[in-house]
Structure formats: C-alpha cells, structure tokens
Amino acid sequence: MQRYNPSEIEPKWQAAWQEQRVNEVDVDASKKKTYTAGMFPYPSGAGMHAGHAFGYTIVDVLARFYRQQGHNVLNPMGWDTFGLPAENYAIKTGTAPAVVTAQNIANFKKQFKRMGMSIDWSREINTSDPEYYRWTQWVFTKLFERGLAYQKESLQWWCPVDKTVLANEQVEGGHCWRCGSLVEKKSMKQWFFKITEYADSLLEEIPALDWPQKIKTAQTNWIGRSVGAEIEFLLEGSDQSITVFSTRPDTIFGATFVVLAPEHPLVKTLGVGDFKESLQEYVANAVKKSEIERTNDTKEKTGVFTGSYAINPATGENVPIWVADYVLGGYGTGAIMAVPAHDERDLAFAEKYRLPVVQVVVPETGTRQENPEFRQSIVAIVRNPHTNTYLSVNWGEKGGSLFIGGGMDDGETAIDTARREIAEETGYTSLKFISQSEAIHHHYFAHSKNVARHIQATPLLFELIDETQNDTALEADEKDQFTIEWLSEDEVLAKINDELHATSYQTLIGGYRHRGEGILVNSGAFDGTSTSDAREQVVDWLEQQGSGRAKTTYKMRDWLISRQRYWGAPIPIIHCADHGAVPVPEDQLPVVLPEIEDFAPKGDGKSALARATDWVNTTCPECGKPAMRETDTMDGYACSSWYLLRYTDPHNAEAAWDPATVNYWNPLEFYVGGDHAVAHLLYVRFWTHVFKDMGLVDFKEPVKKLVYHGYINAEDGTKMSKSKGNVVDPLDVINQGYGADALRTYVLFMGPIELDAAWSSKGIAGIYRFLNRIWTLSQEYLATSDRSFIGNDKAVTIARHKLVRKVTDDIHRLSFNTAISGMMEYVNDLYKLKVDGFSYDVWHDALTTLVQVIAPFAPHMADELWQQLGHEGFVQQALWPSWDDSLIVEDMMTIAIQVQGKLRGQLAISKDTDAEAVKAAALAHENVEKFIGDKKPAKVIYVPGRLVNVVL
RNA sequence: GCGCGGAUGGUGGAAUUGGUAGACACGAGAGACUUAAAAUCUCUUGACUUCACGGUCGUGCGGGUUCAAGUCCCGCUCUGCGCACCA
C-alpha cells in the first residue's frame, strides 16, 4: 500500500496545474463569474509568515470552491512594491530598490506556488513596474484635470527619521507607522487628493456594503460627518465677527463664552491691555508644543482670556473671548461657542476659570402621550442631615418607592406646594428649604384617574430641622396605601426607579448635568420647544438675522499624497515659470524613475530625485520653455487604489483598462484581508467612486464582500516577530513533511476566520493525522479485492449527502472550521461503517464525494486520489457534488423528553409517528413517569422531530 | 470617555431560527498490535454524586420573559480592538 507522502505528490500536481494552465481565465459572458482576491502583499525580504498563509488560503478555498460550482473564477496576484523598506535597504547597501524587489517577488512567488495557490499567474502585476505606474500617473492627471488633485502649503506630519511627510492615518499615537519615531509638524507645499469632495458619496454607500460592521463603523467615524451650524458672534465695538461651528445651535442661549484655537487667525489681532502679554505667551507655547503633547494631557484644560468680548447673537449679551488649546485649529472654524451647562469639556473649562454656567435644556422623562393634561407640579426631596437619609414613601405594588410629589394649586409657589404635600403625606413640617432646580418635563399615564399627563415638575431639596411628626390629614384607608421610609444614598439609587424622581435626585444631589435632548428653558421665544425641533428653528431664526447658517463638517481631511522619497511613482507634473503646475501629457507617460546612485534624503525636505538634475530639468509641455519636474513621489496607497481593476486587463498598453472587461469582472465577490480598516479600504472606494463619475466603470463600490480575518499569533500567544524568533514560516511547515494540504487545512481549522488564533504545532499534527486517515481509507478501498455487499450502504449514503450539505452550507457562510469538522465526522463514520464491509460502488461514491469536498482545502491530495479513483482531469474541472434532502431522512428519530424543561429521557421512534402518538410514548417513558408522579400534565408541548416537554 | 466585539470543559472551539450545551480537534487516561518504542486502531474524558439505573449543578455576575434561554430583555463585571478634547 502506498504511503501518504505530501512532499512527493504536492510538487507533482503543482507542476501539472501550471503546465495545463488550469487557473488562467478569460471573459466568458456565458458563465457566472466570481472574482476573488486577497490584499496584495508587500514582498518583504523576510518572506511569508503564517498570517499570509492564512489570508491567502481563505482566498484560494473560495476560488477553488466557486470553480467547482462551475463559475468562471478570476483569482489573480500582484505585488505592492513601492515603499520604505526597499528604499531603506537601498540606502544602506546601495542596491537599487528594483533589484531587491525582484528578488523578494521571486521568493514570494515560489512560496505561493508551493502552498498550492490556484492563481492566474498570467495576470501578475507589480506597482513599481513602469507599465503599471504609467497608469497610476495617468489617473493622477485625470484627477488633476477634475480639480481632485491640488497643491497646498500646509503643516504636515513629518517623520524626522524616514525624512518624509506622513498622512494622518500613518501617524499612530504620535509615532511614525513605519519606524516608530516621534513625528513633528512641518510646513511644506504638498500634493493632495480631494477625498473630502466624496465624503457624502462614500458615506451614503456604507450601510449597503456587505462588510464587517466594525470596518463600516470605523469608516463612518473616520469620515465623521457632523450636521450643525456656523454662527457669527460680532466682536464688541467692531464690525468683525468670529464664526463658530456648533452641532447644538439649539443651546445658543446657554453660550456664555467663546473659545478660539491658538491657531485661529483672529488671535493675532486680539489681546487687550494687560491680557496681551499672557495671550501671546500662551499661543507661542501652544504652537511650540507638539500636537501629541496637546492631545496627550487630556485632563487638564488650559487657556487664557483675551480681554475682548463678543456678542451672543441670540441673547445680545457680551460674552468673553478665550483662547484654549482644547479647541482644534483644523476642525470646523477653529472657534466654538461654549455652552458649559450642556457640554462636558466646556463645563470643565468654565469651572476651572470660573465662567458663568446657564442651563438652557431640562430633561424630558417618561413617554409622550396623546392629548395630555398639563400640570405644574413638584418633586420634594427631604434630607435628614443627622442620619444622612432621604424621606421616601413606598407605594408597594402601585408605584414603588418615590419622593414626595404633587400638583401645584393656583397661586401656589413650588416651595409652598412642596411643604403642603410633605405635611399632608408624612406629617413633617419643620423643614428648611435648601435648593431647587429647573423644572423637568415628564409624561405618564395616571391609571388611577385614567388620564394622560404632561407635568412640569420642579425638584426641590429640603432639610429636616426636627423630627417631630404631626398627624397627617389622611383618612385611615389612604394611610394604608403607603409606608414612610428613610433611605440611605445607596438605597435611594437602588429603590427609586421612577425616571422623574431618580432624575430629580440626580439633579439636586448627584450634580447631574443634562447633555442630551430635552426641552429648552431660558431661551426666549424658544422656551418649551424640544431641542430636536429647536435645532432647525434656531438656525432659521439666526439666518434671518444674517448671523448664522446650517453647515455640515467632516473630520476627514484631504488625502495627502506627496512623499519626499525616491522609491515611489513620480508625480507626473512639470513646474513652469509661466504655466505653473502642468500635468505630463498622456503620450509622455510614464514618467520613469531615473536610475541614481545615492538614495538617501538629505533632510532638506526633498527626495533624492531632486539631485537627478538631468531628469529634473525638462521643458514645459505647454510652451516648451525650460521647466522642472515635480520631485515628490506618490503615496503607495495610490498604487493600490486601482489594482483590482488592472488585474482584469493587466497587459493593456493602450489604456488603464478596457471598460467592458472591467465591468464583466468587477466588483469583486470576495476581497480578503486582515489589515487596513480605513486607509486602503477607503481610498479604493474613493477612486472607484471617481471612476464611476468619469464614466470609466459602471459601479461605485469596488468590493461586494469584504472578508476580514484575524491574526495568527505565535505558539505562546504573542504576536509573531522576527526579533522574538517565534515566526512560523509556511515553507518550514511544508518541508517538515506536513505538506501544503495540511498547512492550508490547519489554518482554517484553527477557529472562525475573524478571530485571532495561536499557532499550535500539536494542532497541525492533528490535521496531518486526519489527512492520513483519508489517504489510508482510500488505499484500503483500492486494495480490496473482496467486492461483496455486506451491510451499511444506506448509512454510508445518508452520511455522504449530509456531508455535502454541511460543507456546502458552511463554505457559503465562510465557516471553514465547521466544514472541516464535518469532514472529520464523516471520515470517523466511514471507519466505523467499514467494519461491516461495503459494496464497491457505494464506497466509490463515498470516497469520490469526500475528495471533491476536501479539494478546496487539500487540493493536491484531492487530485491524487481523484486520479487513483479513476476520474479524468482535475477535481476542479468536475462539478461540485449535490445532495438530496430526501435521502438524508432516516427511519428513526430521536426525541428528547423533558419534564418541566429538564431532560428526563430519550425516545427513539419511527419518523412518521404522528404527534399524539409521540406524546403518548413520551408520557409512558419509565423515567418520565417517575417525575410526573401523581401530578397531572397540564400541557404537553411537542416540537416535531426534536423534543417533547411535559408541563405539570 | 465614546464606538464595536468577546466571555462556553484542562486547551482551540461547536450549537445557523429560543428546542437534548460541550460537535470536531488538541491534551489526558485505558486497551489492542509490537520483544519494545513510535506509528496506527478502539474506548473513556464538564464538575459533583451513585455499585448501578440515575440524580444535582453547569455557558462571566445579578435579575427578568418563556413550557423551554449559551441564544431574547434589563442591570453589572472583566476583557480585546478601534477612535479619542472633532464642539
């Protein structure tokens, strides 16, 4: 009998696939297409690690599965080759990045092939190949023509070690994403893509994407759309004004001061008298402080008064103007109106600098009712200062524990009402009034009076002076309805559950500040309006006076693409003294990177390209006069923003792609990755949206389903890293003798793909054992000469159909670990069933089916056994097996029997037994009878085919 | 702080629609084969309890809904990740 030897069969089949070009595809309108891809790798010198193997195995299983479904499957691969590691290596060694890159690609490609990836290598692309970046540059010129690429002087993140500008997403916690050094801000002239123009378009499509929620949320937050208003605050004694941005224009009556960011242009002209010096000092300091320091000390807010005042356009009152670094220069207008009563940050600032706080929103509790009756009322809280307890009345079933409440009579003040109600209900009269707060709006239905109520309840706090309790005015039967209790703080929090009463307590004693929606107070004509309604009304009103307008802002900034590095796609721009920035005409593309000797940037903010004078000096495409090339290169993300389109038409020398071809293949059915939540995935979407607007593609969204997988950690549970020496190299695993099939199957068996998992050398051994069992089973079958029928054919057939159903289902929901466990169960079953012998044909079918369903996971063994079982061609060329639900039905079913929801027995009974008979059989079960005893079953529930539950 | 996940045996995990919790695998234990070991095959394996049949408990904690809850609702704890003064 032949031994299972992956090192022998795997290279054999890999060669056969390549030779017969089984993975190469073309447009075929007659077939259903599936386009799968993993995020293409940066081919580093270290080669692949287990994480690569994981992600690309997911892609390959999907590609192979859909080929077996008869689909025309595009599964390409390419290389994301521009970037810092190759350039840094070049700086160190003098080897041109292109040379190192070619070596790394060769190594990666070898690994992909050895893992049995079914890639169409005829479509291989490489972003640093001039034939590729020629079209990246072409896209740049198109964006430039549409005003979506522009140049601007701005403060930018600068990595002092890598000596390059970084985009916001490349700064992680104040450090460079590549080298980890602390970044700085530097003012430079930079190129940007205007992604902000597509903010709404990108946002709109997010809900419909079949992407993991966490990525969709991350993108939504990143775009950070805020609907609000810009409001003008006139400077006192001047016709200048400060424009603030607020999402809460409804709270404008509570705006008691204005705060400017230190970078705000008006700051230079402000500063009155004595304040001028401290202001200048503060601003100088804030600007010097790096942004990291500013955002790091989140707790303590600092600021200075300018000495000037602005006029609140709603109240007409003067409010002081402050400068503080908790207001960011780059967001909104760089200025805010502070509403300390309803904003945590403003409150912290106001409390520190003793600025006024004016409440303009009161909470609204309960649920709004139809046609409510309106009443003024009170909630009175009485504190006993000696025992530190609070007076409460317990209404038992009728209303739980409450403070004292009641409606105000005509002409009565809130304090009068409270004193009267306290005396009436509890008999306490010796009280000292402490404080009251703004009335809370509360909605409820008074069942006792059968009326809907909307009350405006003023919370009041009293202290008990002496504990003498007078007679209450209540009748005896009224008295019995409740009991008086004194509650400690903890008890109050636990027992006072009524929303109005709990809020009253929080407001008076807990220092509660209302921040959400509510009802306006102290807001002139808007009193009584809900904050949500007022949001629009206030903006309309301000707009009529010319002091405000609705405005939407975004957190997202434009995409900075300039890199002062050599190893990137040159920005195809020529700077002419007369014509400014002129795009390189299409027929002069690509602008090829010149070969140079010294790749190191010299810290002058320019790339090594600037020293390639022959290359830099050129002529203006407009006028032919001497001009200079742009020396910045493009962010690598630009190259990866359109490669999914280029894969479909990779050798097109006339255009970036042929629209018909792209529209056949795209968008992708599956895009697999485990990195880049926002940056790459947002940029691909942005470019595709633009291409749609340009009429270059028929779709807006490039990726139908994003498959986002977790990390594979080292055996000790920590991240794999070269320095710790715990990296698992897929090639090592294969060469140890486990083979690619075991590796592929194992990484998918580790757990659900979205979860992180730790590599286990024991685990892969287990999978190897499983593959070996399949192999052995097949060899035993092939070696059997006795072909007589003995017994378990029906059981084998049922198992086979169940297997196909389960694996098909599980692959569809990307649950590969359970698909594999289903195959294990099947193999275990076959081992048991073979004891009784088998008939030849049934076993041939049983093994053929197994080979077909395991083929996406273990394609080499599958093709080997496929051939041994006497089939033609490759497994992938045969159609996926089908199953017949009616064949899976067994004669007997197992019914669980519960008494009072607890399992008491099991019942094996014929499948076609009717419900009444099943129930009767269940009740007759010995152990069940014991638990029923003399009691009468009140109800017997039968869930067909599953269980019977007897309720007593 | 805000947002999004997660918590199930010794371990990774399964339970897809509320319906027999712990599939499958790892590890552990026992047996068969072997002079022996490895490999392979078979069996056992949540805890407690019982000679056994069986019973009690059990999906982070506390409540609730239901004939029935890992699954639904309310309130917590811990934990991972993302964002983080965005007005």
Short mmCIF file of C-alpha atoms (C1' of nucleotides) in Angstrom, two decimals, chain A residues 217 226 246-247 294-295 301 326-328 331 336 345 555 750 752 762 769 773 813 817 821 824-825 828 894 896 902 904 906 927 931 941 943 946 949, chain B residues 1 3-5 12-16 19-21 23-27 40-43 53-57 67-68 80-87:
data_model
loop_
_atom_site.label_atom_id
_atom_site.label_comp_id
_atom_site.label_asym_id
_atom_site.label_seq_id
_atom_site.Cartn_x
_atom_site.Cartn_y
_atom_site.Cartn_z
CA THR A 217 -18.24 51.89 11.72
CA SER A 226 -21.41 66.47 11.74
CA SER A 246 -21.71 74.00 16.62
CA THR A 247 -23.80 70.86 16.32
CA ARG A 294 -1.56 68.72 23.45
CA THR A 295 -3.75 65.72 22.91
CA LYS A 301 -7.62 72.16 30.19
CA TYR A 326 -8.76 72.18 23.65
CA VAL A 327 -10.25 73.80 20.57
CA LEU A 328 -8.61 72.40 17.46
CA TYR A 331 -11.69 71.33 12.59
CA ILE A 336 -16.57 77.41 19.32
CA ARG A 345 -15.48 69.94 28.05
CA LYS A 555 -13.48 65.08 10.44
CA MET A 750 -7.97 26.83 14.00
CA PRO A 752 -13.58 31.19 12.99
CA LYS A 762 0.18 19.87 18.01
CA ARG A 769 -3.37 12.68 11.01
CA ARG A 773 -6.83 8.78 7.62
CA ARG A 813 -21.18 31.23 5.36
CA ASN A 817 -13.61 25.29 10.70
CA SER A 821 -15.06 19.20 11.39
CA MET A 824 -13.75 14.65 10.11
CA GLU A 825 -17.04 13.30 11.38
CA ASN A 828 -14.83 8.81 11.51
CA THR A 894 -34.56 10.65 18.49
CA ALA A 896 -35.71 14.36 23.80
CA LYS A 902 -35.49 19.35 32.26
CA ARG A 904 -35.51 13.18 31.61
CA GLN A 906 -34.87 10.00 25.13
CA ASN A 927 -38.12 7.75 33.88
CA PHE A 931 -41.01 12.51 37.51
CA ILE A 941 -45.50 20.51 24.01
CA VAL A 943 -41.52 20.21 18.78
CA ARG A 946 -36.91 17.31 18.33
CA ASN A 949 -41.84 18.90 27.06
"C1'" G B 1 -14.62 58.89 27.79
"C1'" G B 3 -17.99 53.12 19.48
"C1'" C B 4 -17.71 47.87 18.14
"C1'" G B 5 -16.78 42.85 19.62
"C1'" G B 12 -8.82 25.83 20.48
"C1'" G B 13 -13.67 25.90 19.59
"C1'" A B 14 -19.35 23.85 18.13
"C1'" A B 15 -24.53 24.75 18.97
"C1'" U B 16 -27.10 28.61 11.62
"C1'" G B 19 -35.80 23.44 21.46
"C1'" U B 20 -31.17 17.22 24.04
"C1'" A B 21 -24.91 22.58 25.83
"C1'" A B 23 -19.83 18.71 17.83
"C1'" C B 24 -14.82 18.39 15.89
"C1'" A B 25 -9.84 18.72 17.36
"C1'" C B 26 -5.77 19.15 20.93
"C1'" G B 27 -4.31 17.32 25.65
"C1'" U B 40 -1.80 3.08 13.73
"C1'" C B 41 -6.65 1.38 15.53
"C1'" U B 42 -10.55 1.21 19.55
"C1'" C B 43 -12.72 3.10 24.03
"C1'" C B 53 -30.13 2.79 36.84
"C1'" G B 54 -29.86 7.52 37.79
"C1'" G B 55 -29.53 12.38 40.26
"C1'" U B 56 -27.70 17.53 41.34
"C1'" C B 57 -25.03 21.56 39.35
"C1'" C B 67 -43.45 25.21 28.67
"C1'" A B 68 -38.15 25.81 27.30
"C1'" G B 80 -9.89 42.62 23.29
"C1'" C B 81 -9.97 46.15 19.41
"C1'" G B 82 -10.87 50.89 17.09
"C1'" C B 83 -11.41 56.24 17.82
"C1'" A B 84 -10.00 59.63 21.20
"C1'" C B 85 -10.85 67.33 23.55
"C1'" C B 86 -13.89 66.76 16.23
"C1'" A B 87 -17.73 71.27 19.71
#
